[in-house]
CSV table of C-alpha atoms and ligand atoms in Angstrom, one decimal:
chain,number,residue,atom,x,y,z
B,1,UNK,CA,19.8,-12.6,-1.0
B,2,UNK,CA,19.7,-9.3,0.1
B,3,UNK,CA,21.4,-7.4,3.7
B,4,UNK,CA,18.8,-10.0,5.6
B,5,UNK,CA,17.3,-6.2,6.9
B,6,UNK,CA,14.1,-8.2,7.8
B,7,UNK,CA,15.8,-11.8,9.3
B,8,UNK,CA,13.0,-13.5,11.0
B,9,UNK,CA,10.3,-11.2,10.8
B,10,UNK,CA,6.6,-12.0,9.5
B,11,UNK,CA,5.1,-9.3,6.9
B,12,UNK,CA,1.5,-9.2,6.1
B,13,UNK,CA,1.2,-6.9,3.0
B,14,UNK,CA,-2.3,-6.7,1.4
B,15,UNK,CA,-2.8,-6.4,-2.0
B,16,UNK,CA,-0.2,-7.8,-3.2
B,17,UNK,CA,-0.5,-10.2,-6.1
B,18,UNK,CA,0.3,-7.4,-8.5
B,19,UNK,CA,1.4,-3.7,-9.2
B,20,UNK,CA,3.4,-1.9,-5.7
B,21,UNK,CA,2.3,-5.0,-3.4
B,22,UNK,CA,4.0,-7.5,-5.0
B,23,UNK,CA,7.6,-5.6,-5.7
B,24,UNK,CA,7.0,-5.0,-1.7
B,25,UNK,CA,6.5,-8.5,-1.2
B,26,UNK,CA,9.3,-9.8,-3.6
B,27,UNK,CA,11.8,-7.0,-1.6
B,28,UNK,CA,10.7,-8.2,1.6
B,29,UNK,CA,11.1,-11.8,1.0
B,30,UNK,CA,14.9,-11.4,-0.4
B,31,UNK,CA,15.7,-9.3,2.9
B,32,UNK,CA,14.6,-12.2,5.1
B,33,UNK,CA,10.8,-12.0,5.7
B,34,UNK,CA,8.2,-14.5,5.6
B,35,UNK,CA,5.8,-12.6,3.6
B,36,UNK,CA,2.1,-13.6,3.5
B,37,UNK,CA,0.3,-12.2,0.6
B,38,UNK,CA,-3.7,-10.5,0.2
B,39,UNK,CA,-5.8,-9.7,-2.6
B,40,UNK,CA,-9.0,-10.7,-4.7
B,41,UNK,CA,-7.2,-12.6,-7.5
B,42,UNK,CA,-6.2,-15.8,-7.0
B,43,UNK,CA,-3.8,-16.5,-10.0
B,44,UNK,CA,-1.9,-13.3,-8.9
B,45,UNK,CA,-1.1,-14.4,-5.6
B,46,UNK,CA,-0.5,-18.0,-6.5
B,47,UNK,CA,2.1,-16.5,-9.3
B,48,UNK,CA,4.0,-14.3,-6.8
B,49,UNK,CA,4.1,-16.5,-4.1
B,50,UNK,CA,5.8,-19.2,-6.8
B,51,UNK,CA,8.0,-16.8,-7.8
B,52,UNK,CA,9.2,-15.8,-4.2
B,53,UNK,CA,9.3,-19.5,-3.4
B,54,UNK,CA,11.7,-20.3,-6.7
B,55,UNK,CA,14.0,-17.1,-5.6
B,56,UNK,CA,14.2,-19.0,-2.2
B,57,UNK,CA,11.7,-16.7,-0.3
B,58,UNK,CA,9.2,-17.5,2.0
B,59,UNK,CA,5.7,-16.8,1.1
B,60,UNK,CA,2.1,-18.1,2.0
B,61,UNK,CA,-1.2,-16.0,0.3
B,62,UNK,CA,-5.2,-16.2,1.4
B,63,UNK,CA,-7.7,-14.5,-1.3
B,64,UNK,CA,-9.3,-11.9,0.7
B,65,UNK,CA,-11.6,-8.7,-0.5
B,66,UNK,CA,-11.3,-6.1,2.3
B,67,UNK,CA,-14.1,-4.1,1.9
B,68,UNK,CA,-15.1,-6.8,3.9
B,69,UNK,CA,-14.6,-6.5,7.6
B,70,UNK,CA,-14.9,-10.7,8.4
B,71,UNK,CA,-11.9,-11.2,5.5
B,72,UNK,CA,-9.3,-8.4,7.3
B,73,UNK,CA,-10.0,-10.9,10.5
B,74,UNK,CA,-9.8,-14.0,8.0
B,75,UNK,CA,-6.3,-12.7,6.1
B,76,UNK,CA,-4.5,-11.5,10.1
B,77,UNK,CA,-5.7,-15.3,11.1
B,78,UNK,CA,-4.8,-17.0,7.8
B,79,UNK,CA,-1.4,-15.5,8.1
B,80,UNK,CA,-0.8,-16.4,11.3
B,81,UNK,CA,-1.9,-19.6,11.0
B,82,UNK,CA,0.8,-20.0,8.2
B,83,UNK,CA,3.9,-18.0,9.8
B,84,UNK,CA,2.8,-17.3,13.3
B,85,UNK,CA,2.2,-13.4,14.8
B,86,UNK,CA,2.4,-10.7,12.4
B,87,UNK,CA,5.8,-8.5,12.9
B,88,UNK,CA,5.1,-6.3,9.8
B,89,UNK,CA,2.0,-5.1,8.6
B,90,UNK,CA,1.7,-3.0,5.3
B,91,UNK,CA,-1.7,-1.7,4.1
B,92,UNK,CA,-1.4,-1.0,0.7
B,93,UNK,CA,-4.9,-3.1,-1.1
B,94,UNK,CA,-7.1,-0.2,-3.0
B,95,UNK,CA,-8.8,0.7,-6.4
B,96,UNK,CA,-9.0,3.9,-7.8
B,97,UNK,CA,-12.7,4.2,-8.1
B,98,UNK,CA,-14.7,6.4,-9.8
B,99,UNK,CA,-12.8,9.3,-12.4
B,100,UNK,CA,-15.9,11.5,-11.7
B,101,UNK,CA,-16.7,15.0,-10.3
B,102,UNK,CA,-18.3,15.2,-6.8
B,103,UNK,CA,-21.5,15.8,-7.8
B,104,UNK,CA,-21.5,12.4,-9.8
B,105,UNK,CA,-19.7,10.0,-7.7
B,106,UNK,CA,-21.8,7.7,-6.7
B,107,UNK,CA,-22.2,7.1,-2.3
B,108,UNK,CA,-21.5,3.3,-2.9
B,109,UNK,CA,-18.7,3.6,-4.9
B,110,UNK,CA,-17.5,6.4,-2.4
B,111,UNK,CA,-18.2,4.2,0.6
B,112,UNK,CA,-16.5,1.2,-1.1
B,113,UNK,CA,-13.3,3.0,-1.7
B,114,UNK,CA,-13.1,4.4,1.7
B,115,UNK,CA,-13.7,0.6,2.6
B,116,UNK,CA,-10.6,-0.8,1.3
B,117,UNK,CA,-7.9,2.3,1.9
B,118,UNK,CA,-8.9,3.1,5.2
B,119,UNK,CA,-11.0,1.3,6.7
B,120,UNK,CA,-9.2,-1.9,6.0
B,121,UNK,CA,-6.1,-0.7,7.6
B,122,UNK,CA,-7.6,0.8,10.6
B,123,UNK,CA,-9.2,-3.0,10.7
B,124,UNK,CA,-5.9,-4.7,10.3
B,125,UNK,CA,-4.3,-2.3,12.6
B,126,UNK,CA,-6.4,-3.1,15.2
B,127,UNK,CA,-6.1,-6.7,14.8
B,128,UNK,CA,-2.3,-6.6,14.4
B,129,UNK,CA,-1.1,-4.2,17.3
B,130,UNK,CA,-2.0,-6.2,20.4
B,131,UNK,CA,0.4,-8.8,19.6
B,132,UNK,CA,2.4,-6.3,18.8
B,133,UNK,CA,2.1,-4.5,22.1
B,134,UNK,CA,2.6,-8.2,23.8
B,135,UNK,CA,6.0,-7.9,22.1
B,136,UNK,CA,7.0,-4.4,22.5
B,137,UNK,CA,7.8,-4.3,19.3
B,138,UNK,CA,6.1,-4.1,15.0
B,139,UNK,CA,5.6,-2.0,12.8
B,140,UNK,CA,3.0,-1.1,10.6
B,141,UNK,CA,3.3,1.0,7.3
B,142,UNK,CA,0.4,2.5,5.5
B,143,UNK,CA,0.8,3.1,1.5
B,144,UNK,CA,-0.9,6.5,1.1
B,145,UNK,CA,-0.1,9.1,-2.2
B,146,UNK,CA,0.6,12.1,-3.4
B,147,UNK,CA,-3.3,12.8,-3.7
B,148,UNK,CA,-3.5,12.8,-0.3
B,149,UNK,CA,-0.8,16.2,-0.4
B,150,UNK,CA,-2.1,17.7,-3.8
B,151,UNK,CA,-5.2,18.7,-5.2
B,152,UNK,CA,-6.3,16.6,-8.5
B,153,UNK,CA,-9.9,16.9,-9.9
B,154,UNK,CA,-11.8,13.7,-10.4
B,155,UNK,CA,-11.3,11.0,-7.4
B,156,UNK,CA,-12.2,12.9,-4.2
B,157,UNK,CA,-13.2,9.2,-2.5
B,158,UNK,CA,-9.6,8.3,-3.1
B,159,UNK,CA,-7.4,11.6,-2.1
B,160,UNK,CA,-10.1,11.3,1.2
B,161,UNK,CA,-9.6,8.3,2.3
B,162,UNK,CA,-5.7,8.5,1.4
B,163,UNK,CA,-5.4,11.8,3.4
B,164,UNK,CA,-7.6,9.7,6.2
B,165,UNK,CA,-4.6,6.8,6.1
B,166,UNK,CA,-2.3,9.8,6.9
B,167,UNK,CA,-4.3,10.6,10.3
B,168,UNK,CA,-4.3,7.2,11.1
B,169,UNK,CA,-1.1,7.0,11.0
B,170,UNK,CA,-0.5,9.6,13.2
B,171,UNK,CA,-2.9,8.8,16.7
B,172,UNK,CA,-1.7,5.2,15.6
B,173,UNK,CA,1.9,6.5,16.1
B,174,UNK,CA,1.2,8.4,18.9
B,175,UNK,CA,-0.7,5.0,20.8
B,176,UNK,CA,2.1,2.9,19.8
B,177,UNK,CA,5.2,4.3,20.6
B,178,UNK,CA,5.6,3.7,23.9
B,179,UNK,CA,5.3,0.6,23.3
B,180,UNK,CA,7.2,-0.4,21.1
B,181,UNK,CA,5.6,-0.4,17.9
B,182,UNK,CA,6.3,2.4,15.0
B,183,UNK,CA,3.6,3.3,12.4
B,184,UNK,CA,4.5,5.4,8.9
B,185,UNK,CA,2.9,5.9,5.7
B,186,UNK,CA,4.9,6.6,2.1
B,187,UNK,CA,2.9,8.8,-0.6
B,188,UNK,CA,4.0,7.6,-3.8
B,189,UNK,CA,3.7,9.5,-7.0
B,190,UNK,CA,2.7,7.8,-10.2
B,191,UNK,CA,3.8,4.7,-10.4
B,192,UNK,CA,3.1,4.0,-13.9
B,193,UNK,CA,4.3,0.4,-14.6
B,194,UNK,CA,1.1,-0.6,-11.8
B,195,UNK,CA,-2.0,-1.5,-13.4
B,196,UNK,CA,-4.2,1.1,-11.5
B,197,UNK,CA,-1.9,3.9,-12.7
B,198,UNK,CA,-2.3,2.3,-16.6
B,199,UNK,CA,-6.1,2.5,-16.0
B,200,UNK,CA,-6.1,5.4,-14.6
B,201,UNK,CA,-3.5,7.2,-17.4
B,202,UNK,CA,-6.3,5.9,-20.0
B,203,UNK,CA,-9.6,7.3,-18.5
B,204,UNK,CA,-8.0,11.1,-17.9
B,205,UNK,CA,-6.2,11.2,-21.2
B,206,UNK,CA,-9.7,10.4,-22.8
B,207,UNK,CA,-11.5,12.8,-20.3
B,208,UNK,CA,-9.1,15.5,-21.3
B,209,UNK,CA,-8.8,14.3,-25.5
B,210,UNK,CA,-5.1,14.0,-25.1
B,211,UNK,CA,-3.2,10.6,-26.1
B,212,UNK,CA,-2.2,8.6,-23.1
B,213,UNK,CA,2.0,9.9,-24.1
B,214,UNK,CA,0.6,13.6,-23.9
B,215,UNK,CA,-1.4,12.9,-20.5
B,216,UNK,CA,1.7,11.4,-18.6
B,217,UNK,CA,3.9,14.0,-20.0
B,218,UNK,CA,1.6,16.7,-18.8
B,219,UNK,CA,1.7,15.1,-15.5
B,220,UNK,CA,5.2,14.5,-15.2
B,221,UNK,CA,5.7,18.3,-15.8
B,222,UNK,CA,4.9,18.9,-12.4
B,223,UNK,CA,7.3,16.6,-10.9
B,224,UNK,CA,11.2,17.8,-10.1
B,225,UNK,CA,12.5,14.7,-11.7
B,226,UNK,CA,10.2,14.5,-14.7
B,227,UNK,CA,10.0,10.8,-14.5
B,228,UNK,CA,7.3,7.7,-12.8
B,229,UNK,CA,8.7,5.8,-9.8
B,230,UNK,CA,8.8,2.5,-9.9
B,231,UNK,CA,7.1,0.2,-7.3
B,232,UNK,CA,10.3,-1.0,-6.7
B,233,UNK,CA,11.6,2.5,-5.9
B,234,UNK,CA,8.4,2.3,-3.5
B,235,UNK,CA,9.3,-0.9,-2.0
B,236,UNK,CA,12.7,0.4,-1.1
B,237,UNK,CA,11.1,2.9,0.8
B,238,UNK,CA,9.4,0.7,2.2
B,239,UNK,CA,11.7,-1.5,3.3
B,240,UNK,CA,13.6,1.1,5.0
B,241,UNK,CA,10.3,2.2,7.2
B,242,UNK,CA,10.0,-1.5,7.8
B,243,UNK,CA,13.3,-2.5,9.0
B,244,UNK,CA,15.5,-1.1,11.8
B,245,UNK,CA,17.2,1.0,9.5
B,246,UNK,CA,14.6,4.0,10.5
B,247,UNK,CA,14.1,3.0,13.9
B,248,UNK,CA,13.3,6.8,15.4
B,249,UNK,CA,10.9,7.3,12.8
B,250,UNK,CA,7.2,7.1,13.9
B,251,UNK,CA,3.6,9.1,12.6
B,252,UNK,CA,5.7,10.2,9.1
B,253,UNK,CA,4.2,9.9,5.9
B,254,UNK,CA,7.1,9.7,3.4
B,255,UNK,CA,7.2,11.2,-0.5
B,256,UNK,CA,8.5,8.7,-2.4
B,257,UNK,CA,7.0,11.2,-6.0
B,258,UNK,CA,10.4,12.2,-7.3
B,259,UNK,CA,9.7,15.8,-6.3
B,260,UNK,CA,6.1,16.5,-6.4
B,261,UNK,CA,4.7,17.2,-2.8
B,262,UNK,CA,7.1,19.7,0.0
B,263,UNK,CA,5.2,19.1,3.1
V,1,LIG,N1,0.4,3.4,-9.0
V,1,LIG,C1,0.4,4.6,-8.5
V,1,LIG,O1,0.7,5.5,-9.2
V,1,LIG,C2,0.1,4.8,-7.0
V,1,LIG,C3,0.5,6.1,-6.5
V,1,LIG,C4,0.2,6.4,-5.2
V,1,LIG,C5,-0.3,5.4,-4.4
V,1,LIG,N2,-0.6,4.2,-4.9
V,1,LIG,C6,-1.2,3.2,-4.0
V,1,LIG,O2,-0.4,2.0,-4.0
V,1,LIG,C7,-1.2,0.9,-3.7
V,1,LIG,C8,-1.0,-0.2,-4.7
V,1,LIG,O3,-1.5,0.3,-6.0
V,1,LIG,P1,-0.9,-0.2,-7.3
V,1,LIG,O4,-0.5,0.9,-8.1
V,1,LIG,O5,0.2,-1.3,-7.1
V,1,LIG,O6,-2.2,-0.8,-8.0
V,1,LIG,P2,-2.6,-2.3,-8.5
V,1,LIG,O7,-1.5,-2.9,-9.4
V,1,LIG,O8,-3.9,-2.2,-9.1
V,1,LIG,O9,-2.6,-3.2,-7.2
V,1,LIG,C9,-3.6,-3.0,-6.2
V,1,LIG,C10,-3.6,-4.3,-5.3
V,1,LIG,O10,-4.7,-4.1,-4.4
V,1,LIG,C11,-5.5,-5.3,-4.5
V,1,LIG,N3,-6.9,-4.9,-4.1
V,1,LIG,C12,-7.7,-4.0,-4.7
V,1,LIG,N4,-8.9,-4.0,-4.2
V,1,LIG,C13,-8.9,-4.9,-3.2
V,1,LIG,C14,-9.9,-5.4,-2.2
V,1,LIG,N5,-11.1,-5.0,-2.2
V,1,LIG,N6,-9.5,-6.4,-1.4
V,1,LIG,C15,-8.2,-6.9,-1.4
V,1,LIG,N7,-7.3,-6.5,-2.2
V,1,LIG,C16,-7.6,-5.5,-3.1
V,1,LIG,C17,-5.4,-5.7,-5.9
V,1,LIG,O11,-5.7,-7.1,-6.1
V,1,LIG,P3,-7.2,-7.6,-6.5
V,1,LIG,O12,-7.7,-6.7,-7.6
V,1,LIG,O13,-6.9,-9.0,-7.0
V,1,LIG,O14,-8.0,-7.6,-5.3
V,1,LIG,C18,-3.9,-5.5,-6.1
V,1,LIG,O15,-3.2,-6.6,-5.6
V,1,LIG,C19,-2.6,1.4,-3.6
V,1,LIG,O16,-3.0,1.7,-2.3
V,1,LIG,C20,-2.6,2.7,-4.4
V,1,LIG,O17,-3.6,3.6,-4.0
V,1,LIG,C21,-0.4,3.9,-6.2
């Protein structure tokens, strides 16, 4: 067990049956939390709720794709059926999309990435805050990136609708702190264990005909550091936004890119 940081709250963290999600949800649950756990795949979510549940965590799961409005109301519900009102709500389910140019990305794939970054959280936001309001108190974090800050070629559906997380965030913030409620976002840089950041390593270092070695090392060049985070580097961060421990922080998007981003 950890410092019990989270004792009694209720997290809701989507997309969590792998990759940054899951090391979120394993954190969480060994500071206190019940964690209920979202995604598409069920093996994933039945494997790390098991392995919560064997390290004496709590931990319930409903299979859920967010694009789809009815399933953010169907995973808020399902989880509160399960553990009761949601304390703790971390938006953090997303694909990369499309590694293509603006002029080829196609509108649905555009519109279906939007879908699950942002509009999914501004859906579970909504559904979340008034029993939070009831409370006077919750907290919501929003897993953005460093894409959002910098300027990379080739996935302008996901720096958009992570730079749109970030003003969320904000007029969230700025509606919910007086009462009670705090809303952040972290920008991670690349996380490279996470299967989107594997994927995503192997379709630039073919774009560019460098090996995938040569493509991270390239990458990792621009970051102070010179090394990936880990998601659960990420998760520590995000414990820390969730918990009490940063409890006059509000509308602040955190790096968590071992030097990549200044602002
Ligand atoms: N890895 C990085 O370098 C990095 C850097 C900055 C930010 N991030 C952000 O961190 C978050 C987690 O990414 P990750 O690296 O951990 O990737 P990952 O391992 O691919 O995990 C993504 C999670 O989101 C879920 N998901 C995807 N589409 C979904 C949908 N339509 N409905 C519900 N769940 C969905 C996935 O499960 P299913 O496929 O089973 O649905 C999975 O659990 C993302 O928001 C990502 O943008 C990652």
């Amino acid at each position: 067990m950890g410092l019990m940081l989270l004792k009694d709250q209720v997290a809701l963290i989507t997309g969590s049956g792998r990759g940054i999600g899951r090391g979120i949800a394993h954190l969480f649950a060994k500071e206190g939390a019940a964690v209920f756990l979202t995604a598409r795949t069920k093996e994933q979510l039945d494997s790390t709720t098991a392995e919560i549940s064997k390290g004496g965590g709590r931990a319930g799961y409903a299979t859920a794709d967010l694009s789809q409005e009815a399933a953010c109301a169907q995973a808020v519900a399902a989880a509160r059926e399960k553990f009761g009102s949601t304390d703790i709500l971390v938006n953090n389910a997303g694909h990369y999309g499309p590694v293509v140019p603006v002029e080829d990305y196609p509108l649905a794939e555009f519109d279906k990435v939007i879908a699950v970054h942002l509009r999914a959280a501004f859906l579970l936001s909504k559904l979340a805050l008034p029993e939070m309001y009831a409370r006077q108190s919750g907290v919501i974090l929003n897993i953005s990136s460093l894409s959002a800050k910098a300027a990379y070629s080739w996935g302008c559906a996901y720096a958009a609708a992570k730079a749109g997380l970030l003003g969320l965030t904000r007029v969230t913030a700025a509606e919910a702190a007086p009462k009670g409620v705090r809303v952040n976002a972290i920008c991670p840089g690349p996380v490279t264990e996470t299967q989107m950041s594997k994927d995503l390593g192997a379709v630039l270092a073919k774009k560019i005909g460098l090996n995938e070695d040569e493509q991270l090392a390239g990458f990792l060049n621009g970051v102070l550091q010179g090394r990936a985070q880990t998601a659960e580097e990420i998760a520590r961060a995000a414990l820390f936004l969730c918990s009490d421990q940063s409890s006059a922080m509000t509308g602040q998007s955190i790096n968590v890119d071992g030097g990549a981003a200044f602002y």
